Amino acid sequence: MSASNPNCPNGDRTNFSYDDIQKCSDGFTTKCAFTAANGAKGLVTDRWTIVSSMMFTVRRSVVIEAAPPAAGLRFGLHLQPAFPEGVNFNDLQYYAPNACYNLNDLNEDGVCDYLDSQVLSYRDDRLNALSVLAYHPQRQLALSLSRIDTPKYDDEPIRRKGQLAFLQDTDIGALGFQPSGSAINNAMLTAHYPFVERDRCNALLVQDRVPWGAFRPVHAGDSFSVAYAVRMYHSSSPHDAVWTLIKEQIGVLCPKPVCLDRPEDEISRLRLETLAQYFKEDPTGGAGFVTNCHPQNGQQLGNIVQYGFTGQNIMNAANILHAPTSWQLDRQQAFKVIDFYVSCALESAHGFTHGLYNIDQQRRDSWWTGLLLPLAYAKPGEDLEGLMGPLHGHLQTVIESLSRTHGVYTRCVLEETEALLSLYQSLNDAPKSWLEVVTRFGEFLLNAQEPDGSWFRAYSLAGEPLTEPQTWFGQTLYQQRSSTATVIPLLLDLARITKKDAYREAAIRAGRFVRTHFVDKVRHNGGIHDSIYAKPQLIDHESIYFCCRALLALYEVTKSEYFRAGAVRAAQLSASWVLLWDVPLPPKSTLACHGFRSTGWAGCDTPGAGYVHPMGIIATPDLVRVAQITGDTTFLDIAELCFMGSNENVGCKWGYALEGMQEEGLLLSPWFLDDPMFANDNGFGDRRKGEGNKTCLPWISAVTVWAGNELRKRFGTTDFAKLRQQIPL
């Protein structure tokens, strides 16, 4: 137990022992009378219920008998495994979907990369399944701690800027893990109510990563309760352990899909009609979809064509060309976008293009993602610090280095090239030049593949690997080769089309690398290209999605059990990124006022856990396919949750300027509340819990419309009731 201390998130801690232990038919009832350091008095009653030999629940009830004015308390539960042979902290692997995967330790130094600590505690609203898990590889044993009474209410804390400890009446607790301090069994799982995030967190400040925590205000007669489940189970891998936990929590949380206010195909039509309003061209033939606005007003920040990742110009063009002819869309816009891209790519022996094209200035730039996007529409001599705000100072060394570096991300080239190949195969009269662009990139991949089967994350326009600055392109093998999985399906398509075995062989070699390094070791990362956190690459949902997609494609071609098992493992992790419950939001927040539900939304990255976006929808077709090949309908259930959730907040009723507009991301948990980077006056501020990120980019329409099209293409329907009939039981 901790009593409130305004100067310390940990508070004034006191350990109490049970005064009374009564055995019951199905467990124990234990009681502890307490007097806290601040004078508050009361009684804690823990009801321990044995559910099975491998599971018990703990329902904690607290009654306050007396308390001085402005008193606050926090209650903790620590679970320490007791192995006869003992265990060190780093003998175990740690998971907290979607905040932590294998300790988030890409440099393998035994601490979380993003928080530089082994003492880790996450608010409930950062946890998709309200759970944490420790996995013992030698024993193949998992121990998990889950909250089983869903949090019902939360609001913005009343605190001064910089205040790390405060009183707050919130139902949000925290779960985590840390060393126990024991010489023999030095590990434990933790629960706290209300929340504390320590020893570091990303709730307040980008660089300092200070901890913070709430204390429940208490008074005489106050009472409250919280409930947890402790589970133990044997699993052959951490992937199976996480998947077992997810399925158990689905049974507890009973997630229900979001109900859309209009049919999915109608939403797709509106998305494409809105996209068309952001088509721009110049007199030289430059053309693209340049959406880059605050969705609340729809006004452009800059007319920049972005390729891959947040741009997805060819995928957007393909969506328009595949749309029903009854939809009022200008298909010539799509062809102009494609023609411009192809003309640029044909200037490169490798099928590369500059990642950015400034329509207004008719200028090409390299695409080092959001970090340098403001530079693309900066005028010569313009004050970059004034343009970029505190972000410029935070990453100035990286910005200066990248601004002199020209090249491409592997993922960005892949996404545009793959969409072009798919379109080439679907149109009877597609120009041969489209295939020429694709084969040039394919030949580059054959020549650039490393002996271990991997590719680098980025290359210069001449085709040389880019590794400097390491603080951006990666400090470890996992980071520098993080995009390897992205290109595998393209290589398999080229092998089928050209009958050239070298493509298939390269894909297989890459698949072994992907499964060994990213999937089996749970070191996936780098799907997202820009990081403002302590390390250059993020452990994110997109990276494990790409692994699943790649290994599934290899299984479909080779029928190898090795690739099938790898695809299933990747799918288990991918599905764990999807929220299984409705996070309570501040009642006056924008999302709460619109009746937003969080179930089905996918997390973005682990250091930003609690931030969700519709990109998760891109994984739904593969999750459906994995459900088919395994007979496990939980994959289908999660695919449905994600497909519906990602289509939830589209249109004017959500406060957006156009009917087909959707915000890029949403905050379900506090994020950098005190950091000047997101001050209220810079247009992107007010990023509090229950608010959006004030951003709209072309990728949103691209992946959401594509996902519906892909489900219809592969399975004939987007009706999940009909899809269930296709699952062999």
CSV table of C-alpha atoms in Angstrom, one decimal, residues 177-540:
chain,number,residue,atom,x,y,z
A,177,PHE,CA,6.6,-6.6,-14.1
A,178,GLN,CA,9.9,-5.9,-12.4
A,179,PRO,CA,12.8,-7.5,-10.4
A,180,SER,CA,11.7,-8.6,-7.0
A,181,GLY,CA,15.0,-8.0,-5.3
A,182,SER,CA,15.1,-11.6,-4.2
A,183,ALA,CA,18.5,-13.4,-4.4
A,184,ILE,CA,16.8,-16.6,-5.7
A,185,ASN,CA,13.6,-15.7,-7.5
A,186,ASN,CA,14.3,-12.2,-8.8
A,187,ALA,CA,11.1,-11.5,-10.8
A,188,MET,CA,7.5,-10.6,-10.1
A,189,LEU,CA,4.3,-9.4,-11.8
A,190,THR,CA,2.6,-6.4,-10.3
A,191,ALA,CA,-0.8,-4.7,-10.1
A,192,HIS,CA,-1.7,-1.3,-8.7
A,193,TYR,CA,-5.0,0.5,-8.1
A,194,PRO,CA,-5.2,3.3,-9.0
A,195,PHE,CA,-2.4,3.5,-11.6
A,196,VAL,CA,1.3,4.2,-11.3
A,197,GLU,CA,3.7,4.1,-14.3
A,198,ARG,CA,7.3,3.7,-13.3
A,199,ASP,CA,10.3,3.8,-13.2
A,200,ARG,CA,9.8,5.7,-16.5
A,201,CYS,CA,7.0,6.2,-18.9
A,202,ASN,CA,5.9,8.2,-22.0
A,203,ALA,CA,2.9,9.9,-20.4
A,204,LEU,CA,4.5,13.3,-19.7
A,205,LEU,CA,7.8,14.1,-21.3
A,206,VAL,CA,9.6,12.8,-24.5
A,207,GLN,CA,13.2,13.0,-23.3
A,208,ASP,CA,13.0,12.7,-19.5
A,209,ARG,CA,10.3,10.0,-19.5
A,210,VAL,CA,9.4,10.7,-15.9
A,211,PRO,CA,7.1,8.4,-13.9
A,212,TRP,CA,3.7,9.4,-12.6
A,213,GLY,CA,0.9,8.0,-10.6
A,214,ALA,CA,-2.5,8.6,-9.0
A,215,PHE,CA,-3.8,8.1,-5.5
A,216,ARG,CA,-7.4,7.5,-4.8
A,217,PRO,CA,-8.9,10.2,-2.6
A,218,VAL,CA,-10.5,8.5,0.4
A,219,HIS,CA,-12.8,9.4,3.2
A,220,ALA,CA,-14.6,7.6,6.0
A,221,GLY,CA,-17.2,5.3,4.6
A,222,ASP,CA,-15.6,5.0,1.2
A,223,SER,CA,-15.5,1.5,-0.4
A,224,PHE,CA,-14.2,0.1,-3.7
A,225,SER,CA,-13.1,-3.2,-5.2
A,226,VAL,CA,-10.9,-4.5,-8.1
A,227,ALA,CA,-10.5,-8.1,-9.4
A,228,TYR,CA,-7.7,-10.0,-11.0
A,229,ALA,CA,-7.0,-13.4,-12.5
A,230,VAL,CA,-3.7,-15.3,-12.1
A,231,ARG,CA,-3.1,-18.0,-14.7
A,232,MET,CA,-0.4,-20.6,-15.2
A,233,TYR,CA,-0.2,-22.7,-18.3
A,234,HIS,CA,2.3,-24.8,-20.3
A,235,SER,CA,3.1,-23.4,-23.8
A,236,SER,CA,5.7,-24.5,-26.3
A,237,SER,CA,6.4,-20.9,-27.2
A,238,PRO,CA,5.8,-17.4,-26.0
A,239,HIS,CA,3.5,-16.9,-29.0
A,240,ASP,CA,1.3,-19.8,-27.9
A,241,ALA,CA,1.4,-18.4,-24.4
A,242,VAL,CA,0.3,-14.9,-25.5
A,243,TRP,CA,-2.4,-16.5,-27.7
A,244,THR,CA,-3.8,-18.6,-24.8
A,245,LEU,CA,-3.9,-15.4,-22.7
A,246,ILE,CA,-5.8,-13.5,-25.4
A,247,LYS,CA,-8.3,-16.3,-25.8
A,248,GLU,CA,-8.8,-16.5,-22.0
A,249,GLN,CA,-9.4,-12.7,-21.8
A,250,ILE,CA,-11.8,-12.8,-24.7
A,251,GLY,CA,-13.9,-15.1,-22.6
A,252,VAL,CA,-13.8,-12.6,-19.7
A,253,LEU,CA,-14.1,-9.4,-21.6
A,254,CYS,CA,-16.7,-10.6,-24.2
A,255,PRO,CA,-15.8,-8.0,-26.8
A,256,LYS,CA,-18.6,-7.0,-29.3
A,257,PRO,CA,-17.9,-5.5,-32.7
A,258,VAL,CA,-18.7,-1.9,-33.3
A,259,CYS,CA,-21.9,-1.3,-35.2
A,260,LEU,CA,-21.3,0.9,-38.2
A,261,ASP,CA,-23.8,3.7,-39.0
A,262,ARG,CA,-23.8,2.8,-42.7
A,263,PRO,CA,-22.7,-0.1,-44.9
A,264,GLU,CA,-19.0,-0.7,-45.4
A,265,ASP,CA,-19.1,-0.2,-49.1
A,266,GLU,CA,-20.9,3.1,-48.6
A,267,ILE,CA,-18.1,4.2,-46.3
A,268,SER,CA,-15.5,3.1,-48.9
A,269,ARG,CA,-17.3,5.2,-51.6
A,270,LEU,CA,-17.3,8.3,-49.3
A,271,ARG,CA,-13.6,7.7,-48.6
A,272,LEU,CA,-12.7,7.7,-52.3
A,273,GLU,CA,-14.9,10.7,-53.1
A,274,THR,CA,-13.1,12.7,-50.3
A,275,LEU,CA,-9.7,11.5,-51.5
A,276,ALA,CA,-10.5,12.8,-55.0
A,277,GLN,CA,-10.9,16.3,-53.7
A,278,TYR,CA,-7.2,16.2,-52.7
A,279,PHE,CA,-5.9,15.2,-56.2
A,280,LYS,CA,-3.4,17.7,-57.4
A,281,GLU,CA,-1.4,18.0,-60.7
A,282,ASP,CA,1.1,20.5,-62.1
A,283,PRO,CA,2.0,21.6,-65.7
A,284,THR,CA,4.9,19.2,-65.9
A,285,GLY,CA,2.8,16.1,-65.4
A,286,GLY,CA,3.3,15.8,-61.7
A,287,ALA,CA,0.2,14.3,-60.1
A,288,GLY,CA,-0.9,12.7,-56.8
A,289,PHE,CA,-3.2,12.5,-53.9
A,290,VAL,CA,-1.8,15.0,-51.4
A,291,THR,CA,-4.2,14.8,-48.4
A,292,ASN,CA,-2.3,16.5,-45.6
A,293,CYS,CA,-4.7,18.4,-43.4
A,294,HIS,CA,-6.3,18.7,-40.0
A,295,PRO,CA,-9.5,16.7,-40.6
A,296,GLN,CA,-11.5,19.1,-38.5
A,297,ASN,CA,-11.2,21.8,-41.2
A,298,GLY,CA,-9.9,19.9,-44.2
A,299,GLN,CA,-7.5,22.7,-45.1
A,300,GLN,CA,-4.2,21.6,-46.7
A,301,LEU,CA,-0.9,22.1,-44.9
A,302,GLY,CA,1.1,21.4,-48.0
A,303,ASN,CA,0.6,19.8,-51.4
A,304,ILE,CA,3.2,17.0,-51.1
A,305,VAL,CA,2.8,13.6,-53.0
A,306,GLN,CA,4.0,10.9,-50.6
A,307,TYR,CA,5.0,7.5,-51.8
A,308,GLY,CA,4.5,4.4,-49.6
A,309,PHE,CA,3.8,4.3,-45.9
A,310,THR,CA,1.7,7.4,-45.3
A,311,GLY,CA,1.2,8.2,-49.0
A,312,GLN,CA,0.1,4.9,-50.7
A,313,ASN,CA,-0.6,6.8,-54.0
A,314,ILE,CA,-0.7,3.7,-56.3
A,315,MET,CA,-3.0,1.8,-53.8
A,316,ASN,CA,-5.3,4.7,-53.8
A,317,ALA,CA,-5.3,4.9,-57.6
A,318,ALA,CA,-6.0,1.1,-57.7
A,319,ASN,CA,-8.9,1.5,-55.3
A,320,ILE,CA,-10.5,4.1,-57.6
A,321,LEU,CA,-10.0,2.0,-60.7
A,322,HIS,CA,-11.5,-1.1,-59.0
A,323,ALA,CA,-14.5,0.9,-57.7
A,324,PRO,CA,-18.0,0.2,-59.1
A,325,THR,CA,-18.6,2.3,-62.2
A,326,SER,CA,-21.7,3.7,-60.6
A,327,TRP,CA,-19.5,5.6,-58.1
A,328,GLN,CA,-18.9,9.2,-59.2
A,329,LEU,CA,-15.1,9.0,-59.4
A,330,ASP,CA,-12.7,10.5,-62.0
A,331,ARG,CA,-10.7,7.5,-63.1
A,332,GLN,CA,-8.4,9.8,-65.2
A,333,GLN,CA,-7.1,11.1,-61.9
A,334,ALA,CA,-5.9,7.6,-61.0
A,335,PHE,CA,-4.2,7.1,-64.4
A,336,LYS,CA,-2.4,10.4,-64.1
A,337,VAL,CA,-1.1,9.4,-60.6
A,338,ILE,CA,0.1,6.1,-62.0
A,339,ASP,CA,1.7,7.6,-65.1
A,340,PHE,CA,3.6,10.2,-63.1
A,341,TYR,CA,4.9,7.5,-60.7
A,342,VAL,CA,5.9,5.2,-63.5
A,343,SER,CA,7.7,8.0,-65.4
A,344,CYS,CA,9.8,8.8,-62.3
A,345,ALA,CA,10.5,5.2,-61.5
A,346,LEU,CA,11.7,4.5,-65.0
A,347,GLU,CA,14.4,7.1,-64.5
A,348,SER,CA,16.0,4.7,-62.0
A,349,ALA,CA,17.7,1.5,-62.9
A,350,HIS,CA,16.2,0.1,-59.7
A,351,GLY,CA,12.7,1.3,-60.1
A,352,PHE,CA,13.2,3.8,-57.3
A,353,THR,CA,11.6,7.2,-57.0
A,354,HIS,CA,12.2,10.1,-54.6
A,355,GLY,CA,9.8,9.6,-51.7
A,356,LEU,CA,8.3,13.0,-51.9
A,357,TYR,CA,7.2,15.4,-54.7
A,358,ASN,CA,6.2,19.0,-54.0
A,359,ILE,CA,3.4,19.8,-56.4
A,360,ASP,CA,3.6,23.6,-55.7
A,361,GLN,CA,7.4,23.9,-56.1
A,362,GLN,CA,7.8,21.0,-58.6
A,363,ARG,CA,10.6,19.6,-56.3
A,364,ARG,CA,11.6,16.1,-55.4
A,365,ASP,CA,12.7,15.2,-51.9
A,366,SER,CA,13.8,12.1,-50.1
A,367,TRP,CA,11.1,10.6,-47.8
A,368,TRP,CA,12.4,10.2,-44.3
A,369,THR,CA,8.8,10.2,-43.1
A,370,GLY,CA,7.1,12.6,-40.7
A,371,LEU,CA,10.4,13.8,-39.3
A,372,LEU,CA,11.3,15.7,-42.5
A,373,LEU,CA,7.9,16.3,-44.0
A,374,PRO,CA,7.9,19.9,-43.0
A,375,LEU,CA,11.2,20.3,-44.8
A,376,ALA,CA,9.5,19.3,-48.0
A,377,TYR,CA,7.4,22.5,-48.1
A,378,ALA,CA,9.9,24.7,-46.3
A,379,LYS,CA,11.2,27.6,-48.4
A,380,PRO,CA,15.0,28.3,-48.7
A,381,GLY,CA,16.3,30.0,-45.6
A,382,GLU,CA,13.1,29.4,-43.6
A,383,ASP,CA,13.4,29.0,-39.9
A,384,LEU,CA,13.2,25.3,-39.4
A,385,GLU,CA,12.9,25.5,-35.6
A,386,GLY,CA,10.0,27.8,-36.0
A,387,LEU,CA,8.4,25.5,-38.6
A,388,MET,CA,9.0,22.2,-36.7
A,389,GLY,CA,8.7,23.4,-33.1
A,390,PRO,CA,10.5,21.5,-30.3
A,391,LEU,CA,10.9,18.5,-32.5
A,392,HIS,CA,13.7,20.3,-34.3
A,393,GLY,CA,15.8,20.6,-31.2
A,394,HIS,CA,14.9,17.1,-29.9
A,395,LEU,CA,16.3,15.4,-33.0
A,396,GLN,CA,18.4,18.2,-34.6
A,397,THR,CA,21.5,16.0,-35.2
A,398,VAL,CA,19.4,13.4,-37.0
A,399,ILE,CA,17.5,16.1,-39.0
A,400,GLU,CA,20.7,17.7,-40.2
A,401,SER,CA,22.1,14.4,-41.3
A,402,LEU,CA,19.0,13.2,-43.1
A,403,SER,CA,18.4,16.5,-44.9
A,404,ARG,CA,21.7,15.8,-46.7
A,405,THR,CA,20.9,12.2,-47.4
A,406,HIS,CA,18.9,11.1,-50.5
A,407,GLY,CA,17.4,7.6,-50.7
A,408,VAL,CA,14.4,5.4,-50.2
A,409,TYR,CA,12.9,3.2,-47.6
A,410,THR,CA,12.6,-0.4,-48.8
A,411,ARG,CA,9.0,-0.6,-47.5
A,412,CYS,CA,8.0,2.6,-49.4
A,413,VAL,CA,9.3,1.4,-52.7
A,414,LEU,CA,7.7,-2.0,-52.1
A,415,GLU,CA,4.2,-0.7,-51.3
A,416,GLU,CA,4.0,1.4,-54.5
A,417,THR,CA,5.6,-1.3,-56.7
A,418,GLU,CA,3.4,-4.1,-55.3
A,419,ALA,CA,0.2,-2.0,-55.8
A,420,LEU,CA,1.4,-1.3,-59.4
A,421,LEU,CA,2.0,-5.0,-60.1
A,422,SER,CA,-1.4,-6.0,-58.7
A,423,LEU,CA,-3.1,-3.4,-60.9
A,424,TYR,CA,-1.1,-4.5,-63.9
A,425,GLN,CA,-2.4,-8.1,-63.4
A,426,SER,CA,-6.0,-6.9,-63.0
A,427,LEU,CA,-6.3,-4.6,-66.1
A,428,ASN,CA,-6.3,-6.2,-69.5
A,429,ASP,CA,-4.7,-3.2,-71.3
A,430,ALA,CA,-2.1,-2.2,-68.7
A,431,PRO,CA,1.1,-0.7,-70.2
A,432,LYS,CA,4.2,-2.9,-70.3
A,433,SER,CA,6.0,0.0,-68.7
A,434,TRP,CA,4.3,-0.8,-65.4
A,435,LEU,CA,5.8,-4.3,-65.4
A,436,GLU,CA,9.1,-2.8,-66.3
A,437,VAL,CA,9.1,-0.8,-63.2
A,438,VAL,CA,8.3,-3.8,-61.1
A,439,THR,CA,10.9,-6.0,-62.6
A,440,ARG,CA,13.6,-3.4,-62.2
A,441,PHE,CA,12.9,-3.3,-58.5
A,442,GLY,CA,12.7,-7.1,-58.4
A,443,GLU,CA,16.2,-7.3,-60.0
A,444,PHE,CA,17.5,-4.8,-57.5
A,445,LEU,CA,16.2,-7.1,-54.7
A,446,LEU,CA,18.0,-10.1,-56.1
A,447,ASN,CA,21.3,-8.2,-56.4
A,448,ALA,CA,21.0,-6.5,-53.0
A,449,GLN,CA,20.0,-9.5,-50.9
A,450,GLU,CA,22.5,-10.1,-48.1
A,451,PRO,CA,24.0,-13.6,-47.6
A,452,ASP,CA,21.7,-14.2,-44.6
A,453,GLY,CA,18.7,-13.6,-46.8
A,454,SER,CA,17.9,-10.0,-45.5
A,455,TRP,CA,17.7,-6.5,-47.0
A,456,PHE,CA,18.5,-3.2,-45.4
A,457,ARG,CA,15.9,-0.9,-44.2
A,458,ALA,CA,16.8,1.9,-46.6
A,459,TYR,CA,19.0,2.5,-49.7
A,460,SER,CA,20.5,5.4,-51.5
A,461,LEU,CA,19.2,6.3,-54.9
A,462,ALA,CA,22.2,4.5,-56.3
A,463,GLY,CA,21.2,1.3,-54.5
A,464,GLU,CA,23.7,1.3,-51.6
A,465,PRO,CA,22.6,0.4,-48.1
A,466,LEU,CA,21.9,3.4,-45.7
A,467,THR,CA,23.0,2.8,-42.2
A,468,GLU,CA,24.0,6.3,-40.9
A,469,PRO,CA,22.9,7.9,-38.7
A,470,GLN,CA,22.4,4.7,-36.7
A,471,THR,CA,20.1,6.7,-34.4
A,472,TRP,CA,17.6,6.7,-37.4
A,473,PHE,CA,18.4,3.6,-39.6
A,474,GLY,CA,19.1,1.2,-36.7
A,475,GLN,CA,21.7,0.2,-34.2
A,476,THR,CA,21.2,-3.5,-34.3
A,477,LEU,CA,20.8,-6.2,-37.0
A,478,TYR,CA,17.1,-6.4,-36.1
A,479,GLN,CA,16.6,-2.7,-36.8
A,480,GLN,CA,18.7,-2.3,-39.9
A,481,ARG,CA,17.1,-5.3,-41.6
A,482,SER,CA,13.6,-4.7,-40.2
A,483,SER,CA,11.8,-4.3,-43.6
A,484,THR,CA,13.0,-7.7,-45.0
A,485,ALA,CA,9.5,-9.3,-44.7
A,486,THR,CA,7.8,-6.6,-46.8
A,487,VAL,CA,9.2,-7.7,-50.1
A,488,ILE,CA,8.6,-11.4,-49.9
A,489,PRO,CA,5.1,-11.6,-51.5
A,490,LEU,CA,6.2,-9.4,-54.4
A,491,LEU,CA,9.1,-11.8,-55.1
A,492,LEU,CA,6.7,-14.7,-55.1
A,493,ASP,CA,4.4,-12.9,-57.6
A,494,LEU,CA,7.3,-12.1,-59.8
A,495,ALA,CA,8.4,-15.8,-59.7
A,496,ARG,CA,5.0,-16.8,-60.9
A,497,ILE,CA,4.7,-14.2,-63.6
A,498,THR,CA,8.2,-14.4,-65.0
A,499,LYS,CA,8.9,-18.1,-64.2
A,500,LYS,CA,12.3,-17.1,-62.9
A,501,ASP,CA,13.3,-19.3,-60.0
A,502,ALA,CA,15.7,-16.8,-58.5
A,503,TYR,CA,12.8,-14.7,-57.2
A,504,ARG,CA,11.3,-17.8,-55.4
A,505,GLU,CA,14.6,-18.8,-54.0
A,506,ALA,CA,15.3,-15.2,-52.7
A,507,ALA,CA,11.8,-15.2,-51.0
A,508,ILE,CA,12.5,-18.5,-49.3
A,509,ARG,CA,15.9,-17.4,-48.0
A,510,ALA,CA,14.3,-14.2,-46.7
A,511,GLY,CA,11.5,-16.1,-45.1
A,512,ARG,CA,13.9,-18.1,-43.0
A,513,PHE,CA,15.5,-14.9,-41.9
A,514,VAL,CA,12.2,-13.4,-41.0
A,515,ARG,CA,10.9,-16.3,-39.0
A,516,THR,CA,14.2,-16.9,-37.2
A,517,HIS,CA,15.0,-13.3,-36.2
A,518,PHE,CA,11.7,-11.4,-36.1
A,519,VAL,CA,9.0,-14.0,-35.3
A,520,ASP,CA,10.6,-16.8,-33.3
A,521,LYS,CA,12.7,-14.3,-31.3
A,522,VAL,CA,9.9,-11.8,-31.1
A,523,ARG,CA,12.1,-9.0,-32.4
A,524,HIS,CA,9.8,-7.5,-35.0
A,525,ASN,CA,10.2,-3.8,-35.4
A,526,GLY,CA,10.5,-0.9,-37.9
A,527,GLY,CA,7.2,-1.1,-39.7
A,528,ILE,CA,6.6,2.5,-38.8
A,529,HIS,CA,9.4,4.8,-40.1
A,530,ASP,CA,9.5,7.7,-37.7
A,531,SER,CA,10.4,7.6,-34.0
A,532,ILE,CA,10.5,10.4,-31.5
A,533,TYR,CA,11.3,8.0,-28.7
A,534,ALA,CA,14.6,6.9,-27.1
A,535,LYS,CA,15.5,4.4,-29.9
A,536,PRO,CA,15.3,4.7,-33.7
A,537,GLN,CA,13.0,1.8,-34.5
A,538,LEU,CA,9.7,1.0,-32.9
A,539,ILE,CA,8.2,-2.4,-32.0
A,540,ASP,CA,4.9,-2.0,-33.8
